[in-house]
XYZ file of C-alpha atoms in Angstrom:
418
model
C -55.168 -43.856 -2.297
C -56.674 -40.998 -4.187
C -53.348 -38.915 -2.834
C -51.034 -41.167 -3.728
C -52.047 -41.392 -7.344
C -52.088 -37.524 -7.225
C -48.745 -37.698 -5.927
C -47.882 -39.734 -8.424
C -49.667 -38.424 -11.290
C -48.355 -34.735 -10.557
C -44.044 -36.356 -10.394
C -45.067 -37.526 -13.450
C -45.928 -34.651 -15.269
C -43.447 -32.617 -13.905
C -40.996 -35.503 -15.804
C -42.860 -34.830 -19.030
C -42.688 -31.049 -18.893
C -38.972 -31.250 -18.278
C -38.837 -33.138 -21.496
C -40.577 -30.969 -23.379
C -38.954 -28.108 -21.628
C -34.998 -29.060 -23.093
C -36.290 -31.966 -25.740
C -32.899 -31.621 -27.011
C -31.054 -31.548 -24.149
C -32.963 -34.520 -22.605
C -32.917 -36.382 -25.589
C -28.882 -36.158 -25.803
C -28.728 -36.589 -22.044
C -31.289 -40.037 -22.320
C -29.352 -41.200 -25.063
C -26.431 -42.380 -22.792
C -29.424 -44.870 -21.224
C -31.148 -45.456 -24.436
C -27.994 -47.214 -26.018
C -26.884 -49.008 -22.619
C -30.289 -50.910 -22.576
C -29.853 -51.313 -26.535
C -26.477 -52.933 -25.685
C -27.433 -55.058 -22.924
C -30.843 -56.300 -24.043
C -29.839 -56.936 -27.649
C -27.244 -58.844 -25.966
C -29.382 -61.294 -24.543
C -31.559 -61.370 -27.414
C -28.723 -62.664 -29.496
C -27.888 -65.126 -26.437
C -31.287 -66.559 -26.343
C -31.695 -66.674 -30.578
C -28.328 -68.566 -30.381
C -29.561 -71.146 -27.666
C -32.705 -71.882 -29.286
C -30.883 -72.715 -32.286
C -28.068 -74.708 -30.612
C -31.370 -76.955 -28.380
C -32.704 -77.112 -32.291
C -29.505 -78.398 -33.473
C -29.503 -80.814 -30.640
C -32.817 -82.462 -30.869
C -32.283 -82.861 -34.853
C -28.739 -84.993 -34.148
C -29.924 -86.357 -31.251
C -29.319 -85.048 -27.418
C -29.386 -88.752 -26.165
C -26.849 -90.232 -28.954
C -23.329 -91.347 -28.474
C -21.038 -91.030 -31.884
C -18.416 -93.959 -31.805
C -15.504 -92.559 -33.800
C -11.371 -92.865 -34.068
C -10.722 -88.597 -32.828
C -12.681 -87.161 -29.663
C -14.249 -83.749 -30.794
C -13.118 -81.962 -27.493
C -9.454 -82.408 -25.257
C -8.983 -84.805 -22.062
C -10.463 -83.297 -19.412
C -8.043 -81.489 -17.032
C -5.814 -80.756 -20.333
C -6.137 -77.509 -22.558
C -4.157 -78.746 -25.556
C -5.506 -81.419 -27.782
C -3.095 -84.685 -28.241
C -3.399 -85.381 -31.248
C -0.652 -87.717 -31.042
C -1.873 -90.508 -29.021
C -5.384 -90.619 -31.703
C -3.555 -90.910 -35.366
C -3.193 -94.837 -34.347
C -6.547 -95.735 -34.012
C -8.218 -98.045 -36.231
C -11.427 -96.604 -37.349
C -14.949 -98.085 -36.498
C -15.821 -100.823 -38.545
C -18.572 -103.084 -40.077
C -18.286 -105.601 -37.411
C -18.285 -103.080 -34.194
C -21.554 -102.104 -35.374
C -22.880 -105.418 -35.607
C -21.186 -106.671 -32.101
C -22.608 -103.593 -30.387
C -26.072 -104.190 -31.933
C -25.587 -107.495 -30.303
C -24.057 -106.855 -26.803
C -25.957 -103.540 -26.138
C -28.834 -104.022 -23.665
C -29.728 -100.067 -23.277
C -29.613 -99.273 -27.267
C -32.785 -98.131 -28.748
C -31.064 -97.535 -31.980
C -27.662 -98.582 -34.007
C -26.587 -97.238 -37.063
C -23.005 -97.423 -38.824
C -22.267 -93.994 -40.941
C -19.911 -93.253 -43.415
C -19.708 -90.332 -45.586
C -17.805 -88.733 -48.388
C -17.903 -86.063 -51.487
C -18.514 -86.957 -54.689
C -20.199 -85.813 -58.251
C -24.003 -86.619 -58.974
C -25.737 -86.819 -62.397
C -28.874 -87.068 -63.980
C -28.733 -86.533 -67.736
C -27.274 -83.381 -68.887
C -27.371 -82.092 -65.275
C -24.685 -82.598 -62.823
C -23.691 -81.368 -59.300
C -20.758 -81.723 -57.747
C -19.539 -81.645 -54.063
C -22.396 -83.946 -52.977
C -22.479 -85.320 -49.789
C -22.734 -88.971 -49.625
C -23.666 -90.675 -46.741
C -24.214 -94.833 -46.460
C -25.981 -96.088 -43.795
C -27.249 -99.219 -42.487
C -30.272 -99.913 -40.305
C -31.953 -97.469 -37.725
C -30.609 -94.277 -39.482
C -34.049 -92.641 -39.536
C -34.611 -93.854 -35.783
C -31.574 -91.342 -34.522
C -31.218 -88.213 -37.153
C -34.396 -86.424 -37.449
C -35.524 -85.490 -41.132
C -38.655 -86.113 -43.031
C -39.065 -87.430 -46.603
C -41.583 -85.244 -48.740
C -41.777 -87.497 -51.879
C -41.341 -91.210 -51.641
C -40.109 -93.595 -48.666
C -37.421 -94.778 -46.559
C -35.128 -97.315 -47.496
C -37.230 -100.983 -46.735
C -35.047 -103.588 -44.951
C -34.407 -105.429 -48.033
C -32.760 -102.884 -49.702
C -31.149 -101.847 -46.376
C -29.723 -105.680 -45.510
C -29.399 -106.416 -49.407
C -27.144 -103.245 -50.341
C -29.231 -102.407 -53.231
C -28.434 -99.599 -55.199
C -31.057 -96.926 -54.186
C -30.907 -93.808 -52.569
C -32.286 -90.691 -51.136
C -31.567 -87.106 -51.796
C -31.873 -84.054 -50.479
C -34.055 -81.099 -51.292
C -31.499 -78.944 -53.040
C -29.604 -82.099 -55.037
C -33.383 -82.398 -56.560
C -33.848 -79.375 -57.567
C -31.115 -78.919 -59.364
C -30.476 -81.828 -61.071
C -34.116 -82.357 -62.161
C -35.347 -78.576 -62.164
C -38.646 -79.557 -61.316
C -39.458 -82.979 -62.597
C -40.491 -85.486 -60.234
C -36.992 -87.569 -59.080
C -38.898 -90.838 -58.109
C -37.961 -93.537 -60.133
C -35.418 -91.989 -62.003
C -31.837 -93.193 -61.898
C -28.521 -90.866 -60.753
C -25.323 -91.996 -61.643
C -22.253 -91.700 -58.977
C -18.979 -92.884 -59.761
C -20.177 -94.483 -62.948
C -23.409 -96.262 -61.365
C -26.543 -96.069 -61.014
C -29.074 -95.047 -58.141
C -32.553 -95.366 -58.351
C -33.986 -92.249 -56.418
C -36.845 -93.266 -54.067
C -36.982 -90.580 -51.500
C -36.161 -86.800 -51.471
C -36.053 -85.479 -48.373
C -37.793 -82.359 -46.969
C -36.080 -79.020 -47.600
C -34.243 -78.337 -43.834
C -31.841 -75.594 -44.005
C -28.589 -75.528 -42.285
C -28.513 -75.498 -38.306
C -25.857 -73.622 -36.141
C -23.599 -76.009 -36.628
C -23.414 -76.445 -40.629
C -25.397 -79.667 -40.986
C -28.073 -80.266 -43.395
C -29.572 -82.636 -45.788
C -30.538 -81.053 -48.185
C -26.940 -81.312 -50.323
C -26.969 -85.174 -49.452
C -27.649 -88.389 -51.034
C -27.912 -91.395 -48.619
C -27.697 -94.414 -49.762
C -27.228 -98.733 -47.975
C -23.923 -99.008 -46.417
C -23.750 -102.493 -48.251
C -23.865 -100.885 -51.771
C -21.417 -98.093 -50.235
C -18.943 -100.830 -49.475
C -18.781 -101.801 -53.086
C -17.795 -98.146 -54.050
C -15.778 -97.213 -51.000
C -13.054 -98.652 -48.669
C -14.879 -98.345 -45.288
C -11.665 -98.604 -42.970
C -10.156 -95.811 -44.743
C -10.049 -92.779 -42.670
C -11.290 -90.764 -45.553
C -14.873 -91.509 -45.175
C -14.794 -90.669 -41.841
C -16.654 -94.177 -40.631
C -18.493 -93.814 -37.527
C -21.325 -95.710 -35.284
C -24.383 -93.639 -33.916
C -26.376 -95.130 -30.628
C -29.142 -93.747 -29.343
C -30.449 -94.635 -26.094
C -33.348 -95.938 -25.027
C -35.976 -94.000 -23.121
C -35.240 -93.879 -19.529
C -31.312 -93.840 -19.873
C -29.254 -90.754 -20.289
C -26.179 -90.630 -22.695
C -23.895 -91.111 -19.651
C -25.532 -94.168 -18.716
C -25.515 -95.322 -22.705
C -21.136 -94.209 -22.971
C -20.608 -96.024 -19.497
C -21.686 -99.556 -21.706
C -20.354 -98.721 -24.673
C -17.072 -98.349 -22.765
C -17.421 -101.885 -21.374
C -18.616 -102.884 -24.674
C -16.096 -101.570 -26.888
C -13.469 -102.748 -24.811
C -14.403 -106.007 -24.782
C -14.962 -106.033 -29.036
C -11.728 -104.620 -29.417
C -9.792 -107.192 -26.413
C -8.285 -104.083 -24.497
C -6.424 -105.131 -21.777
C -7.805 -103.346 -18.691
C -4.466 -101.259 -17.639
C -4.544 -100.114 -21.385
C -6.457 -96.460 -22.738
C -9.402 -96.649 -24.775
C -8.637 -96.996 -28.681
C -11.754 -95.391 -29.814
C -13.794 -92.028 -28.635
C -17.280 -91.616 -27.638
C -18.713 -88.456 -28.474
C -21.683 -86.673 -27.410
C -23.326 -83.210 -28.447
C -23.466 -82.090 -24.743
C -19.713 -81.918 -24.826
C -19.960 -79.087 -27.842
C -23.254 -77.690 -25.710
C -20.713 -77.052 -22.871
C -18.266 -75.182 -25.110
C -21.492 -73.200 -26.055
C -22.444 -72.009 -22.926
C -18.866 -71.014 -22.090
C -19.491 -68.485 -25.062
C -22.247 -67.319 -24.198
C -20.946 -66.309 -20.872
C -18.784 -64.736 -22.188
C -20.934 -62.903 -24.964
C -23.227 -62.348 -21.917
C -19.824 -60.835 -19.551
C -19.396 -58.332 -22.569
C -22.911 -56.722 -23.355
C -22.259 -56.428 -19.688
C -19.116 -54.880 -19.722
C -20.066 -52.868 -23.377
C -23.685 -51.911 -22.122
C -22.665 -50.956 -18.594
C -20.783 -48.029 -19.383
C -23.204 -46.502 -21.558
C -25.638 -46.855 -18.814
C -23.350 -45.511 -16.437
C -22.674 -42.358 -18.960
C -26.675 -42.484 -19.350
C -26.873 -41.482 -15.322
C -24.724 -38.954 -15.065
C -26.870 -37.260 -17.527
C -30.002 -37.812 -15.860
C -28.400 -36.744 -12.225
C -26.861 -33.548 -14.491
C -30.636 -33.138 -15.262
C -32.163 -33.793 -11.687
C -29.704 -31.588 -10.506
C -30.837 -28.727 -13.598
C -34.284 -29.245 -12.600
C -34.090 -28.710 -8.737
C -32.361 -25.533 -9.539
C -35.058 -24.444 -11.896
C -37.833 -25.399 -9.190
C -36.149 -23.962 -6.316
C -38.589 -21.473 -5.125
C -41.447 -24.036 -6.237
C -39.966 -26.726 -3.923
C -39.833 -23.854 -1.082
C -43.396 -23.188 -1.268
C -44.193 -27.007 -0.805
C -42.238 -27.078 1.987
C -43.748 -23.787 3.809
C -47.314 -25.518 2.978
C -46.424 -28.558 5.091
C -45.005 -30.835 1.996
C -42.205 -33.228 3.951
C -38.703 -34.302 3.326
C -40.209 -37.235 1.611
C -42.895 -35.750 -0.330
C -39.934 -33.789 -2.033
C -37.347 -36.561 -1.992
C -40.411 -38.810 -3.369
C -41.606 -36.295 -6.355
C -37.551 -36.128 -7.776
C -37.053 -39.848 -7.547
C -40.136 -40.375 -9.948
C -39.176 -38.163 -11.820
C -35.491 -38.875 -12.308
C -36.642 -42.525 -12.351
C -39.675 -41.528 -15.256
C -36.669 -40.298 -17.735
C -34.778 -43.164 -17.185
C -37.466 -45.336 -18.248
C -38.221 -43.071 -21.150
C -34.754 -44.016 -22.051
C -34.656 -47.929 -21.402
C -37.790 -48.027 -23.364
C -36.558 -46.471 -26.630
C -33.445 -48.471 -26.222
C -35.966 -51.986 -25.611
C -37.988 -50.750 -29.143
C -34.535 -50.599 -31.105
C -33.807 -53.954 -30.100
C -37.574 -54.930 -30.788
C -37.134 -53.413 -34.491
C -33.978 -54.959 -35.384
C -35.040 -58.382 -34.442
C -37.844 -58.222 -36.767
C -35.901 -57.574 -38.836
C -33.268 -59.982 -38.552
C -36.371 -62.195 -38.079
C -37.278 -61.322 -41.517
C -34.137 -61.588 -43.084
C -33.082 -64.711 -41.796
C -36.121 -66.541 -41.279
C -35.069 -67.736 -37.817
C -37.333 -66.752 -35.118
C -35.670 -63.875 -32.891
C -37.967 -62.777 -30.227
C -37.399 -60.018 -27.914
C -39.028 -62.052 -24.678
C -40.899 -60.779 -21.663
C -37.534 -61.962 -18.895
C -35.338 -59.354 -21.387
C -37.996 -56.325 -21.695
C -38.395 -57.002 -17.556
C -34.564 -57.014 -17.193
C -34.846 -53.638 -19.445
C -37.249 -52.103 -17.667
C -35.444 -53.306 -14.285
C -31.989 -51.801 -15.003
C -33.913 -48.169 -16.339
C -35.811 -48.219 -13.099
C -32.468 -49.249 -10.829
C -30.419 -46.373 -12.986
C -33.011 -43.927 -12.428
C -33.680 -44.056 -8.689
C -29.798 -44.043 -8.269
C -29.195 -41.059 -10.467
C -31.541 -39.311 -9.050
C -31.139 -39.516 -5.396
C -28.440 -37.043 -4.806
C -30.326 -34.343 -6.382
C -33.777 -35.553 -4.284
C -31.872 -35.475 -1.235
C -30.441 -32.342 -1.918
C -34.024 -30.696 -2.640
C -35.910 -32.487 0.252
C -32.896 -30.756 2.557
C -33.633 -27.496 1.387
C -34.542 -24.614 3.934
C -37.721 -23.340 2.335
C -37.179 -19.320 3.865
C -33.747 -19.926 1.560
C -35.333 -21.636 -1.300
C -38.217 -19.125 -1.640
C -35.866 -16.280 -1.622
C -33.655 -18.257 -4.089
C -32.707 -16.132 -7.446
């Protein structure tokens, strides 16, 4: 044992004295690995940063909820273009497909008819325009996830009465009562009046653009007196959410039977309505980030590749330099190998040296974006192992020829060596 961590020890520092030996020339040479692993790991960084924040954007709309709507977000499967054409004829989801689904629905934790549309808030001298109005009817809360930091929820009354209250979101309070306290007070939309009764908590926009915090919600009841809710232009849809035990598959194969049977479709005719679900935008997702993943692949690997030819130019440098040292070994008894061993740590040593400079810039600059953003990007323990991994693989390989070439080496020749 004690050998072997000689052995070991002595490779080792033969790795560090070439460095400081040619610190320029290693550093240039290393630099080739140093940006590979840069390229590769920061790849998978980003990968895993941009997955978190997808699963994020997921559980806050709901990975077990089917959105009823006239236009499927995503083609027919089998077909690459999207047909628009056999969609613009659909009637829109209505009032009473919410309440018939409520009804028929035996798997339904949760029903909720959505519209939503843009519009100009006031309070006073204060204004804001572009806000994003959303009416909804029961169960709203039970699907999208958000939390209200001053006041309440909608109670059923107002809900099933179509009173006009509402809730807004973090930024709409802000500005429009710069710091006062909006419970109680009274917005006016489209020349009436809201009583505020909830502001939701500040959320930020997920990967996907959605957020709260430019909304006001308010019933769907006192929505239908200010908009026409089979127009297209509020965009009129139904969210279900499934109840625990049942997957979203199981939840669109009753809606299908369901719909059908609200809507009187004949059974040899196509569905007039689409049922959409996030996993269908997840899978569009993951293509990406095979493909992100394909390219720090393809970006990274030749970098690496340069990266070893710089540390075999280097192996090869230092075997010359060591000839007559290498020689000596071998007339004092040293094996093939002991030699072939003591280049292959060392060869493998630099590498590492390089895959761990490249593993701190990545570290560094997502703190930073970490910082910036405010978005948790972690370098994790799989990508520091793959990092360390690939240095290791591109070190043994790069430095094998050379090792072979010294362990082979006559030691009368090599000790005579100029």
């Amino acid at each position: 044992m004690i050998l072997v961590y000689k052995f070991f020890k002595e490779s080792f520092l033969f790795a560090i004295n070439a460095l400081r030996t040619n610190v320029l020339r290693t550093i240039l040479t290393l630099s080739g690995v140093t940006i590979g692993i840069f390229s590769i790991i920061s790849v998978f960084t980003l990968i895993d940063f941009l997955e978190k924040q997808v699963r994020d954007s997921i559980e806050s709309l709901g990975d077990n909820v089917v959105y009823i709507q006239k236009w499927p977000w995503t083609p027919p499967e089998g077909e690459s273009e999207y047909p628009w054409w056999r969609y613009m004829n659909r009637q829109v989801p209505s009032i009473n497909d919410y309440e018939q689904i409520k009804r028929r629905s035996q798997i339904a934790e949760a029903v909720s008819y959505v519209m939503s549309s843009q519009k100009m808030l006031q309070y006073e001298d204060n204004s804001y325009d572009n806000v994003a109005v959303m009416g909804v009817s029961d169960d709203f809360d039970a699907i999208w996830s958000f939390e209200i930091a001053r006041g309440r929820y909608f109670s059923p009354y107002e809900t099933n009465g179509g009173m006009a209250s509402a809730i807004i979101g973090a930024e709409i309070a802000a500005e429009l009562f710069q710091g006062a306290d909006p419970i109680g007070k009274r917005v006016k939309m489209m020349g009436r009046k809201l009583l505020v009764i909830g502001v939701i908590q500040r959320q930020g926009s997920d990967i996907f653009g959605n957020t709260l915090d430019k909304n006001i919600i308010i019933p769907v009841k006192f929505a239908s007196t200010l908009f026409n809710l089979r127009s297209e232009s509020v965009n009129p849809m139904i969210l279900v959410k499934a109840k625990e035990g049942y997957t979203s598959d199981d939840m669109v194969d009753e809606l299908t039977g369901v719909m059908r049977a609200i809507r009187r479709i004949k059974p040899s005719a196509d569905n007039d309505f689409a049922l959409n679900r996030i996993s269908l935008v997840q899978k569009n997702f993951d293509s990406l980030f095979d493909f992100i993943d394909l390219a720090g692949w393809f970006i990274g690997g030749f970098s690496i590749l340069v990266g070893g030819f710089g540390i075999a130019n280097i192996m090869f440098v230092s075997v010359k330099e060591r000839t007559r040292i290498i020689g000596i070994q071998k007339a004092l008894g040293a094996k093939r190998r002991f030699v072939l061993l003591q280049f292959l740590i060392e060869s493998t040593v630099l590498s590492l040296l390089g895959g761990l400079a490249g593993l701190l810039l990545v570290f560094g600059i997502a703190i930073s974006i970490s910082l910036i953003t405010g978005s948790e990007m972690a370098l994790t323990l799989l990508n520091v192992l793959k990092g360390i991994g690939i240095s290791t693989f591109i070190g043994v390989v790069s430095g094998y020829i050379p090792a072979w070439k010294a362990s082979r080496m006559d030691p009368v020749e090599a000790i005579n060596a100029l």
